[in-house]
Amino acid sequence: MLVGKVIGSVWATRKEDGLTGLKLLIVQPGLTETDRPGQPAFVAVDRIGAGVGDHVMVTTGSSAASILEGKRLPIDALIIGIIDSVDTGSG
Amino acid sequence: MLVGKVIGSVWATRKEDGLTGLKLLIVQPGLTETDRPGQPAFVAVDRIGAGVGDHVMVTTGSSAASILEGKRLPIDALIIGIIDSVDTGSG
Amino acid sequence: MLVGKVIGSVWATRKEDGLTGLKLLIVQPGLTETDRPGQPAFVAVDRIGAGVGDHVMVTTGSSAASILEGKRLPIDALIIGIIDSVDTGSG
Amino acid sequence: MLVGKVIGSVWATRKEDGLTGLKLLIVQPGLTETDRPGQPAFVAVDRIGAGVGDHVMVTTGSSAASILEGKRLPIDALIIGIIDSVDTGSG
Amino acid sequence: MLVGKVIGSVWATRKEDGLTGLKLLIVQPGLTETDRPGQPAFVAVDRIGAGVGDHVMVTTGSSAASILEGKRLPIDALIIGIIDSVDTGSG
């Protein structure tokens, strides 16, 4: 899963069916501040209460599409975790 | 989902079955003008009335293929929203 | 969908089952000539009669795998359209 | 499958349902040390006991999501092997 | 499908279930020698007898996962053809 920082939100009135009511956040990918500028920001669905400034884990691709039992949504990025801490050094 | 700007359209008479009648728009990826030149433009299916100059959200990969109930189309990019506003700064 | 130009063909006698008889073309991605050199060329299945010099639309990923009713082929790129014209400027 | 080195772990209390109890490791992609800095680190689920310093193979995309019989998890990266040795030179 | 050259093999005793006995080869992507250094090498499953030095076609993503009837393996790269010849110039 990709790691990034929430930097904002997106509003879109005209959308594909089934997407109404979904919270759409902008994520800048990168594990550390120095990673960030290189990779383009993107939009991810959030259902767990992430907000601007949070460091999050994002699942991308069709794994994100099966969040509603028995129904595939036309989405390809879902925030799956709000990071408490990152430990680079011990197993 | 990827964010980009619609910059044109594509016409193709000879196509795989099931794609006739689909509107095919060219999208230049990037959240802001400065992101744009780096990433290659691509073609996305549009069903919600997007046009040149619109800023849009695009779902890519097989999540885009299940737009018709019970049938997978051989497509991998679908415009899912026409962006009203982007707010980079508040939760 | 990715846009590119057909630049050649590939022949492979030893292949995974189910791929015999499929036409395999080499595609150089990029909407315009200037895009081209950056992105690596790749192989796509063609069933609609594309040839060297044609500008084509290519679906990549598992959306390409479901081209035979009820059977998934181990492929990840399918030429879905031969481009007649590209219009970058009007809706 | 992507090859990389485990460089740390991630903790996240607030997560999507179904992810509780999964071990989340940070992987720096690259076959050799020189590959490493270029590609961004990412998070992968581990069920086979990998630890910091291990060289691992990672499956990415929706192939990673079907690890529980009959249930798709919202994940897109799974450590599938801890590498004993890499032989670049003989068939 | 991606084109590349087999440059070696990988051994891993500790693996996810269902992967025992699969042949794992290292592929350096790129159609020609000059493409090669840019793109990172990766691991692909081989069932058709490829060896070091062979030029191969590789299917990546979840299309690679359905190689066993009715069962999805946690893999995302499968060698689907050993290239006899590449013709860049005629249709």
GROMACS .gro file of C-alpha atoms in nm:
model
  455
    1MET     CA    1   0.000   0.000   0.000
    2LEU     CA    2   0.113   0.349  -0.075
    3VAL     CA    3   0.192   0.591   0.210
    4GLY     CA    4   0.114   0.962   0.186
    5LYS     CA    5  -0.014   1.275   0.352
    6VAL     CA    6  -0.366   1.416   0.318
    7ILE     CA    7  -0.333   1.768   0.175
    8GLY     CA    8  -0.693   1.859   0.091
    9SER     CA    9  -1.038   1.762  -0.038
   10VAL     CA   10  -1.225   1.755  -0.369
   11TRP     CA   11  -1.591   1.840  -0.441
   12ALA     CA   12  -1.770   1.718  -0.751
   13THR     CA   13  -2.145   1.749  -0.800
   14ARG     CA   14  -2.157   1.561  -1.132
   15LYS     CA   15  -2.038   1.209  -1.061
   16GLU     CA   16  -2.090   0.849  -1.174
   17ASP     CA   17  -2.378   0.672  -0.993
   18GLY     CA   18  -2.302   0.516  -0.657
   19LEU     CA   19  -2.040   0.774  -0.557
   20THR     CA   20  -2.270   1.025  -0.391
   21GLY     CA   21  -2.186   1.081  -0.026
   22LEU     CA   22  -1.832   0.943  -0.050
   23LYS     CA   23  -1.562   1.162   0.112
   24LEU     CA   24  -1.285   1.240  -0.144
   25LEU     CA   25  -0.946   1.347  -0.008
   26ILE     CA   26  -0.629   1.455  -0.192
   27VAL     CA   27  -0.320   1.254  -0.095
   28GLN     CA   28   0.042   1.350  -0.167
   29PRO     CA   29   0.231   1.017  -0.185
   30GLY     CA   30   0.561   0.959  -0.007
   31LEU     CA   31   0.686   0.803   0.317
   32THR     CA   32   0.885   1.107   0.416
   33GLU     CA   33   0.870   1.477   0.332
   34THR     CA   34   1.164   1.438   0.093
   35ASP     CA   35   0.981   1.173  -0.112
   36ARG     CA   36   0.686   1.397  -0.171
   37PRO     CA   37   0.737   1.638  -0.454
   38GLY     CA   38   0.827   1.371  -0.708
   39GLN     CA   39   0.502   1.177  -0.717
   40PRO     CA   40   0.175   1.330  -0.838
   41ALA     CA   41  -0.103   1.388  -0.582
   42PHE     CA   42  -0.425   1.187  -0.634
   43VAL     CA   43  -0.775   1.144  -0.489
   44ALA     CA   44  -0.874   0.865  -0.250
   45VAL     CA   45  -1.203   0.769  -0.084
   46ASP     CA   46  -1.202   0.796   0.295
   47ARG     CA   47  -1.443   0.615   0.530
   48ILE     CA   48  -1.233   0.614   0.849
   49GLY     CA   49  -1.220   0.985   0.931
   50ALA     CA   50  -0.884   1.099   0.790
   51GLY     CA   51  -0.817   1.473   0.764
   52VAL     CA   52  -0.565   1.721   0.626
   53GLY     CA   53  -0.221   1.658   0.775
   54ASP     CA   54  -0.284   1.291   0.853
   55HIS     CA   55  -0.029   1.035   0.728
   56VAL     CA   56  -0.229   0.755   0.571
   57MET     CA   57  -0.199   0.416   0.396
   58VAL     CA   58  -0.383   0.395   0.063
   59THR     CA   59  -0.483   0.081  -0.128
   60THR     CA   60  -0.490   0.148  -0.503
   61GLY     CA   61  -0.630  -0.048  -0.795
   62SER     CA   62  -0.934  -0.273  -0.804
   63SER     CA   63  -0.878  -0.394  -0.447
   64ALA     CA   64  -1.027  -0.057  -0.349
   65ALA     CA   65  -1.342  -0.116  -0.553
   66SER     CA   66  -1.498  -0.395  -0.344
   67ILE     CA   67  -1.568  -0.190  -0.028
   68LEU     CA   68  -1.946  -0.239  -0.047
   69GLU     CA   69  -2.057  -0.604   0.004
   70GLY     CA   70  -2.137  -0.760  -0.336
   71LYS     CA   71  -2.101  -0.432  -0.533
   72ARG     CA   72  -1.798  -0.290  -0.718
   73LEU     CA   73  -1.769   0.087  -0.713
   74PRO     CA   74  -1.585   0.268  -0.996
   75ILE     CA   75  -1.304   0.381  -0.762
   76ASP     CA   76  -0.934   0.288  -0.753
   77ALA     CA   77  -0.797   0.442  -0.430
   78LEU     CA   78  -0.914   0.391  -0.071
   79ILE     CA   79  -0.759   0.519   0.253
   80ILE     CA   80  -0.730   0.201   0.465
   81GLY     CA   81  -0.539   0.328   0.767
   82ILE     CA   82  -0.439   0.643   0.954
   83ILE     CA   83  -0.077   0.596   1.056
   84ASP     CA   84   0.007   0.625   1.424
   85SER     CA   85   0.379   0.557   1.385
   86VAL     CA   86   0.642   0.438   1.141
   87ASP     CA   87   0.938   0.242   1.277
   88THR     CA   88   1.229   0.213   1.033
   89GLY     CA   89   1.490   0.017   1.218
   90SER     CA   90   1.358  -0.283   1.412
   91GLY     CA   91   1.169  -0.597   1.300
   92MET     CA   92  -0.825   0.841  -0.849
   93LEU     CA   93  -0.616   1.045  -1.084
   94VAL     CA   94  -0.694   1.414  -1.137
   95GLY     CA   95  -0.651   1.583  -1.475
   96LYS     CA   96  -0.783   1.821  -1.736
   97VAL     CA   97  -0.980   1.723  -2.047
   98ILE     CA   98  -0.781   1.848  -2.349
   99GLY     CA   99  -0.963   1.684  -2.641
  100SER     CA  100  -1.146   1.387  -2.793
  101VAL     CA  101  -1.062   1.075  -2.995
  102TRP     CA  102  -1.255   0.913  -3.280
  103ALA     CA  103  -1.205   0.550  -3.381
  104THR     CA  104  -1.433   0.369  -3.624
  105ARG     CA  105  -1.264   0.030  -3.590
  106LYS     CA  106  -1.304  -0.076  -3.228
  107GLU     CA  107  -1.348  -0.387  -3.014
  108ASP     CA  108  -1.711  -0.497  -2.972
  109GLY     CA  109  -1.916  -0.328  -2.703
  110LEU     CA  110  -1.738   0.008  -2.731
  111THR     CA  111  -1.958   0.167  -2.997
  112GLY     CA  112  -2.125   0.484  -2.880
  113LEU     CA  113  -1.888   0.544  -2.588
  114LYS     CA  114  -1.753   0.901  -2.561
  115LEU     CA  115  -1.368   0.898  -2.554
  116LEU     CA  116  -1.192   1.204  -2.410
  117ILE     CA  117  -0.820   1.284  -2.381
  118VAL     CA  118  -0.708   1.369  -2.028
  119GLN     CA  119  -0.382   1.537  -1.929
  120PRO     CA  120  -0.309   1.415  -1.574
  121GLY     CA  121  -0.204   1.650  -1.293
  122LEU     CA  122  -0.365   1.832  -1.002
  123THR     CA  123  -0.223   2.167  -1.099
  124GLU     CA  124  -0.094   2.319  -1.423
  125THR     CA  125   0.266   2.266  -1.308
  126ASP     CA  126   0.213   1.890  -1.265
  127ARG     CA  127   0.091   1.851  -1.617
  128PRO     CA  128   0.369   1.824  -1.867
  129GLY     CA  129   0.543   1.533  -1.691
  130GLN     CA  130   0.273   1.270  -1.720
  131PRO     CA  131   0.153   1.132  -2.055
  132ALA     CA  132  -0.200   1.214  -2.169
  133PHE     CA  133  -0.441   0.919  -2.202
  134VAL     CA  134  -0.797   0.836  -2.313
  135ALA     CA  135  -1.089   0.790  -2.073
  136VAL     CA  136  -1.455   0.697  -2.123
  137ASP     CA  137  -1.699   0.971  -2.023
  138ARG     CA  138  -2.067   0.918  -1.938
  139ILE     CA  139  -2.131   1.224  -1.723
  140GLY     CA  140  -2.092   1.505  -1.978
  141ALA     CA  141  -1.735   1.625  -1.930
  142GLY     CA  142  -1.584   1.856  -2.194
  143VAL     CA  143  -1.258   2.021  -2.295
  144GLY     CA  144  -1.125   2.240  -2.012
  145ASP     CA  145  -1.305   2.049  -1.736
  146HIS     CA  146  -1.098   1.928  -1.439
  147VAL     CA  147  -1.197   1.568  -1.378
  148MET     CA  148  -1.137   1.265  -1.153
  149VAL     CA  149  -1.051   0.945  -1.342
  150THR     CA  150  -1.066   0.587  -1.212
  151THR     CA  151  -0.807   0.368  -1.387
  152GLY     CA  152  -0.757  -0.007  -1.405
  153SER     CA  153  -1.019  -0.279  -1.396
  154SER     CA  154  -1.242  -0.083  -1.157
  155ALA     CA  155  -1.339   0.114  -1.468
  156ALA     CA  156  -1.442  -0.200  -1.659
  157SER     CA  157  -1.755  -0.291  -1.460
  158ILE     CA  158  -1.968   0.012  -1.556
  159LEU     CA  159  -2.236  -0.198  -1.728
  160GLU     CA  160  -2.431  -0.427  -1.489
  161GLY     CA  161  -2.296  -0.783  -1.518
  162LYS     CA  162  -2.067  -0.709  -1.816
  163ARG     CA  163  -1.697  -0.616  -1.822
  164LEU     CA  164  -1.594  -0.378  -2.099
  165PRO     CA  165  -1.235  -0.383  -2.231
  166ILE     CA  166  -1.164  -0.033  -2.091
  167ASP     CA  167  -0.926   0.083  -1.817
  168ALA     CA  168  -1.008   0.453  -1.759
  169LEU     CA  169  -1.342   0.615  -1.668
  170ILE     CA  170  -1.417   0.978  -1.581
  171ILE     CA  171  -1.609   0.948  -1.250
  172GLY     CA  172  -1.647   1.313  -1.152
  173ILE     CA  173  -1.628   1.668  -1.284
  174ILE     CA  174  -1.446   1.870  -1.017
  175ASP     CA  175  -1.625   2.175  -0.878
  176SER     CA  176  -1.350   2.274  -0.636
  177VAL     CA  177  -1.027   2.156  -0.479
  178ASP     CA  178  -0.949   2.265  -0.123
  179THR     CA  179  -0.587   2.211  -0.020
  180GLY     CA  180  -0.569   2.337   0.330
  181SER     CA  181  -0.861   2.236   0.553
  182GLY     CA  182  -0.990   1.896   0.665
  183MET     CA  183  -0.660   0.393  -2.219
  184LEU     CA  184  -0.310   0.445  -2.341
  185VAL     CA  185  -0.249   0.592  -2.688
  186GLY     CA  186   0.044   0.481  -2.901
  187LYS     CA  187   0.177   0.385  -3.242
  188VAL     CA  188   0.221   0.029  -3.371
  189ILE     CA  189   0.591  -0.013  -3.458
  190GLY     CA  190   0.619  -0.386  -3.520
  191SER     CA  191   0.523  -0.746  -3.436
  192VAL     CA  192   0.646  -1.027  -3.213
  193TRP     CA  193   0.661  -1.402  -3.283
  194ALA     CA  194   0.684  -1.661  -3.006
  195THR     CA  195   0.642  -2.033  -3.066
  196ARG     CA  196   0.665  -2.135  -2.699
  197LYS     CA  197   0.371  -1.969  -2.524
  198GLU     CA  198   0.127  -2.026  -2.236
  199ASP     CA  199  -0.185  -2.224  -2.334
  200GLY     CA  200  -0.470  -2.033  -2.490
  201LEU     CA  201  -0.250  -1.776  -2.665
  202THR     CA  202  -0.194  -1.961  -2.990
  203GLY     CA  203  -0.321  -1.771  -3.291
  204LEU     CA  204  -0.331  -1.432  -3.116
  205LYS     CA  205  -0.174  -1.144  -3.313
  206LEU     CA  206   0.096  -0.970  -3.100
  207LEU     CA  207   0.195  -0.615  -3.197
  208ILE     CA  208   0.460  -0.383  -3.049
  209VAL     CA  209   0.323  -0.044  -2.943
  210GLN     CA  210   0.528   0.267  -2.866
  211PRO     CA  211   0.317   0.468  -2.618
  212GLY     CA  212   0.257   0.842  -2.653
  213LEU     CA  213  -0.010   1.074  -2.790
  214THR     CA  214   0.234   1.269  -3.004
  215GLU     CA  215   0.574   1.197  -3.157
  216THR     CA  216   0.744   1.403  -2.883
  217ASP     CA  217   0.594   1.184  -2.605
  218ARG     CA  218   0.733   0.871  -2.756
  219PRO     CA  219   1.091   0.809  -2.661
  220GLY     CA  220   1.028   0.837  -2.286
  221GLN     CA  221   0.798   0.541  -2.238
  222PRO     CA  222   0.903   0.181  -2.302
  223ALA     CA  223   0.746  -0.005  -2.593
  224PHE     CA  224   0.529  -0.307  -2.503
  225VAL     CA  225   0.330  -0.590  -2.666
  226ALA     CA  226  -0.048  -0.584  -2.712
  227VAL     CA  227  -0.297  -0.835  -2.854
  228ASP     CA  228  -0.476  -0.715  -3.167
  229ARG     CA  229  -0.808  -0.853  -3.297
  230ILE     CA  230  -0.928  -0.555  -3.503
  231GLY     CA  231  -0.668  -0.547  -3.782
  232ALA     CA  232  -0.417  -0.284  -3.665
  233GLY     CA  233  -0.084  -0.261  -3.849
  234VAL     CA  234   0.253  -0.087  -3.833
  235GLY     CA  235   0.210   0.292  -3.841
  236ASP     CA  236  -0.145   0.287  -3.701
  237HIS     CA  237  -0.221   0.509  -3.401
  238VAL     CA  238  -0.413   0.295  -3.154
  239MET     CA  239  -0.587   0.296  -2.815
  240VAL     CA  240  -0.472   0.019  -2.578
  241THR     CA  241  -0.649  -0.111  -2.267
  242THR     CA  242  -0.397  -0.242  -2.013
  243GLY     CA  243  -0.434  -0.451  -1.699
  244SER     CA  244  -0.688  -0.723  -1.626
  245SER     CA  245  -0.963  -0.545  -1.824
  246ALA     CA  246  -0.780  -0.684  -2.129
  247ALA     CA  247  -0.798  -1.042  -2.000
  248SER     CA  248  -1.173  -1.100  -2.035
  249ILE     CA  249  -1.193  -1.082  -2.417
  250LEU     CA  250  -1.319  -1.442  -2.453
  251GLU     CA  251  -1.667  -1.502  -2.302
  252GLY     CA  252  -1.629  -1.670  -1.962
  253LYS     CA  253  -1.252  -1.726  -1.990
  254ARG     CA  254  -0.964  -1.510  -1.866
  255LEU     CA  255  -0.653  -1.512  -2.084
  256PRO     CA  256  -0.311  -1.444  -1.927
  257ILE     CA  257  -0.274  -1.113  -2.117
  258ASP     CA  258  -0.261  -0.752  -1.992
  259ALA     CA  259  -0.274  -0.533  -2.306
  260LEU     CA  260  -0.538  -0.525  -2.583
  261ILE     CA  261  -0.567  -0.287  -2.879
  262ILE     CA  262  -0.930  -0.167  -2.855
  263GLY     CA  263  -0.941   0.099  -3.127
  264ILE     CA  264  -0.760   0.225  -3.436
  265ILE     CA  265  -0.763   0.605  -3.410
  266ASP     CA  266  -0.917   0.799  -3.699
  267SER     CA  267  -0.857   1.144  -3.551
  268VAL     CA  268  -0.756   1.323  -3.234
  269ASP     CA  269  -0.912   1.663  -3.164
  270THR     CA  270  -0.734   1.862  -2.893
  271GLY     CA  271  -0.926   2.182  -2.870
  272SER     CA  272  -1.305   2.147  -2.877
  273GLY     CA  273  -1.550   1.970  -2.642
  274MET     CA  274   0.673  -0.969  -0.848
  275LEU     CA  275   0.868  -0.679  -0.710
  276VAL     CA  276   1.187  -0.743  -0.508
  277GLY     CA  277   1.284  -0.525  -0.213
  278LYS     CA  278   1.421  -0.498   0.137
  279VAL     CA  279   1.214  -0.469   0.455
  280ILE     CA  280   1.318  -0.143   0.626
  281GLY     CA  281   1.056  -0.105   0.901
  282SER     CA  282   0.697  -0.139   1.023
  283VAL     CA  283   0.382   0.071   1.038
  284TRP     CA  284   0.120   0.096   1.314
  285ALA     CA  285  -0.231   0.226   1.251
  286THR     CA  286  -0.511   0.198   1.507
  287ARG     CA  287  -0.782   0.344   1.281
  288LYS     CA  288  -0.817   0.109   0.987
  289GLU     CA  289  -1.076  -0.024   0.742
  290ASP     CA  290  -1.262  -0.334   0.871
  291GLY     CA  291  -1.096  -0.670   0.820
  292LEU     CA  292  -0.739  -0.538   0.853
  293THR     CA  293  -0.702  -0.573   1.228
  294GLY     CA  294  -0.419  -0.806   1.328
  295LEU     CA  295  -0.240  -0.788   0.991
  296LYS     CA  296   0.137  -0.726   1.012
  297LEU     CA  297   0.230  -0.418   0.801
  298LEU     CA  298   0.593  -0.386   0.690
  299ILE     CA  299   0.767  -0.108   0.494
  300VAL     CA  300   0.952  -0.231   0.184
  301GLN     CA  301   1.213  -0.039  -0.014
  302PRO     CA  302   1.189  -0.176  -0.370
  303GLY     CA  303   1.496  -0.275  -0.573
  304LEU     CA  304   1.691  -0.590  -0.658
  305THR     CA  305   2.023  -0.444  -0.550
  306GLU     CA  306   2.129  -0.167  -0.314
  307THR     CA  307   2.194   0.065  -0.612
  308ASP     CA  308   1.832   0.028  -0.737
  309ARG     CA  309   1.693   0.139  -0.408
  310PRO     CA  310   1.681   0.514  -0.370
  311GLY     CA  311   1.490   0.573  -0.693
  312GLN     CA  312   1.167   0.394  -0.612
  313PRO     CA  313   0.936   0.501  -0.330
  314ALA     CA  314   0.902   0.276  -0.024
  315PHE     CA  315   0.556   0.125   0.036
  316VAL     CA  316   0.364  -0.091   0.287
  317ALA     CA  317   0.299  -0.463   0.241
  318VAL     CA  318   0.111  -0.722   0.445
  319ASP     CA  319   0.329  -1.000   0.583
  320ARG     CA  320   0.205  -1.344   0.696
  321ILE     CA  321   0.527  -1.547   0.657
  322GLY     CA  322   0.745  -1.391   0.926
  323ALA     CA  323   0.958  -1.139   0.734
  324GLY     CA  324   1.158  -0.885   0.935
  325VAL     CA  325   1.374  -0.575   0.892
  326GLY     CA  326   1.673  -0.651   0.669
  327ASP     CA  327   1.507  -0.940   0.487
  328HIS     CA  328   1.507  -0.936   0.106
  329VAL     CA  329   1.154  -1.022  -0.003
  330MET     CA  330   0.929  -1.078  -0.308
  331VAL     CA  331   0.609  -0.872  -0.306
  332THR     CA  332   0.294  -0.929  -0.512
  333THR     CA  333   0.116  -0.600  -0.582
  334GLY     CA  334  -0.229  -0.518  -0.715
  335SER     CA  335  -0.552  -0.711  -0.668
  336SER     CA  336  -0.371  -1.048  -0.674
  337ALA     CA  337  -0.274  -0.960  -0.315
  338ALA     CA  338  -0.637  -0.907  -0.210
  339SER     CA  339  -0.758  -1.268  -0.227
  340ILE     CA  340  -0.547  -1.410   0.057
  341LEU     CA  341  -0.850  -1.509   0.268
  342GLU     CA  342  -1.064  -1.786   0.112
  343GLY     CA  343  -1.374  -1.631  -0.050
  344LYS     CA  344  -1.308  -1.278   0.084
  345ARG     CA  345  -1.129  -0.983  -0.078
  346LEU     CA  346  -0.937  -0.758   0.160
  347PRO     CA  347  -0.879  -0.390   0.069
  348ILE     CA  348  -0.501  -0.444   0.034
  349ASP     CA  349  -0.273  -0.422  -0.272
  350ALA     CA  350   0.069  -0.553  -0.156
  351LEU     CA  351   0.155  -0.889   0.001
  352ILE     CA  352   0.499  -1.031   0.088
  353ILE     CA  353   0.493  -1.377  -0.079
  354GLY     CA  354   0.850  -1.494  -0.022
  355ILE     CA  355   1.161  -1.432   0.184
  356ILE     CA  356   1.453  -1.459  -0.057
  357ASP     CA  357   1.726  -1.711   0.024
  358SER     CA  358   1.940  -1.636  -0.281
  359VAL     CA  359   1.942  -1.457  -0.614
  360ASP     CA  360   2.141  -1.610  -0.900
  361THR     CA  361   2.202  -1.373  -1.191
  362GLY     CA  362   2.401  -1.578  -1.437
  363SER     CA  363   2.277  -1.935  -1.490
  364GLY     CA  364   1.940  -2.075  -1.615
  365MET     CA  365   0.266  -0.726  -2.218
  366LEU     CA  366   0.607  -0.620  -2.107
  367VAL     CA  367   0.915  -0.741  -2.299
  368GLY     CA  368   1.241  -0.822  -2.122
  369LYS     CA  369   1.540  -1.049  -2.083
  370VAL     CA  370   1.578  -1.326  -1.824
  371ILE     CA  371   1.889  -1.246  -1.619
  372GLY     CA  372   1.866  -1.494  -1.334
  373SER     CA  373   1.661  -1.691  -1.078
  374VAL     CA  374   1.537  -1.649  -0.722
  375TRP     CA  375   1.512  -1.909  -0.443
  376ALA     CA  376   1.285  -1.861  -0.142
  377THR     CA  377   1.210  -2.138   0.106
  378ARG     CA  378   0.961  -1.940   0.313
  379LYS     CA  379   0.672  -1.856   0.082
  380GLU     CA  380   0.295  -1.800   0.085
  381ASP     CA  381   0.094  -2.124   0.041
  382GLY     CA  382   0.036  -2.244  -0.313
  383LEU     CA  383   0.367  -2.112  -0.450
  384THR     CA  384   0.581  -2.417  -0.377
  385GLY     CA  385   0.733  -2.567  -0.690
  386LEU     CA  386   0.686  -2.254  -0.905
  387LYS     CA  387   0.994  -2.150  -1.106
  388LEU     CA  388   1.084  -1.784  -1.028
  389LEU     CA  389   1.297  -1.598  -1.282
  390ILE     CA  390   1.440  -1.244  -1.272
  391VAL     CA  391   1.349  -1.035  -1.578
  392GLN     CA  392   1.514  -0.708  -1.683
  393PRO     CA  393   1.245  -0.516  -1.874
  394GLY     CA  394   1.309  -0.348  -2.209
  395LEU     CA  395   1.263  -0.423  -2.579
  396THR     CA  396   1.623  -0.347  -2.665
  397GLU     CA  397   1.951  -0.345  -2.474
  398THR     CA  398   1.939   0.037  -2.456
  399ASP     CA  399   1.600   0.033  -2.278
  400ARG     CA  400   1.725  -0.190  -2.006
  401PRO     CA  401   1.905  -0.003  -1.734
  402GLY     CA  402   1.619   0.241  -1.669
  403GLN     CA  403   1.352   0.001  -1.551
  404PRO     CA  404   1.388  -0.208  -1.236
  405ALA     CA  405   1.427  -0.586  -1.267
  406PHE     CA  406   1.146  -0.798  -1.121
  407VAL     CA  407   1.048  -1.163  -1.059
  408ALA     CA  408   0.810  -1.359  -1.283
  409VAL     CA  409   0.671  -1.713  -1.267
  410ASP     CA  410   0.777  -1.934  -1.557
  411ARG     CA  411   0.596  -2.250  -1.671
  412ILE     CA  412   0.715  -2.269  -2.033
  413GLY     CA  413   1.086  -2.336  -1.987
  414ALA     CA  414   1.247  -1.992  -2.019
  415GLY     CA  415   1.612  -1.955  -1.915
  416VAL     CA  416   1.881  -1.692  -1.864
  417GLY     CA  417   1.940  -1.496  -2.184
  418ASP     CA  418   1.593  -1.561  -2.328
  419HIS     CA  419   1.389  -1.261  -2.447
  420VAL     CA  420   1.040  -1.305  -2.306
  421MET     CA  421   0.691  -1.152  -2.291
  422VAL     CA  422   0.554  -1.104  -1.939
  423THR     CA  423   0.193  -1.047  -1.835
  424THR     CA  424   0.174  -0.840  -1.516
  425GLY     CA  425  -0.109  -0.766  -1.274
  426SER     CA  426  -0.399  -0.988  -1.176
  427SER     CA  427  -0.423  -1.142  -1.524
  428ALA     CA  428  -0.121  -1.347  -1.415
  429ALA     CA  429  -0.300  -1.478  -1.105
  430SER     CA  430  -0.556  -1.703  -1.274
  431ILE     CA  431  -0.314  -1.961  -1.420
  432LEU     CA  432  -0.460  -2.251  -1.220
  433GLU     CA  433  -0.822  -2.342  -1.313
  434GLY     CA  434  -1.060  -2.196  -1.054
  435LYS     CA  435  -0.785  -2.077  -0.816
  436ARG     CA  436  -0.613  -1.738  -0.788
  437LEU     CA  437  -0.247  -1.747  -0.688
  438PRO     CA  438  -0.091  -1.447  -0.506
  439ILE     CA  439   0.135  -1.366  -0.804
  440ASP     CA  440   0.142  -1.064  -1.039
  441ALA     CA  441   0.391  -1.155  -1.317
  442LEU     CA  442   0.388  -1.455  -1.553
  443ILE     CA  443   0.617  -1.529  -1.848
  444ILE     CA  444   0.369  -1.604  -2.132
  445GLY     CA  445   0.602  -1.636  -2.430
  446ILE     CA  446   0.963  -1.691  -2.528
  447ILE     CA  447   1.030  -1.452  -2.817
  448ASP     CA  448   1.157  -1.602  -3.144
  449SER     CA  449   1.177  -1.273  -3.333
  450VAL     CA  450   1.079  -0.908  -3.318
  451ASP     CA  451   0.998  -0.730  -3.644
  452THR     CA  452   0.990  -0.350  -3.615
  453GLY     CA  453   0.909  -0.230  -3.962
  454SER     CA  454   0.639  -0.431  -4.140
  455GLY     CA  455   0.270  -0.485  -4.057
   0.00000   0.00000   0.00000
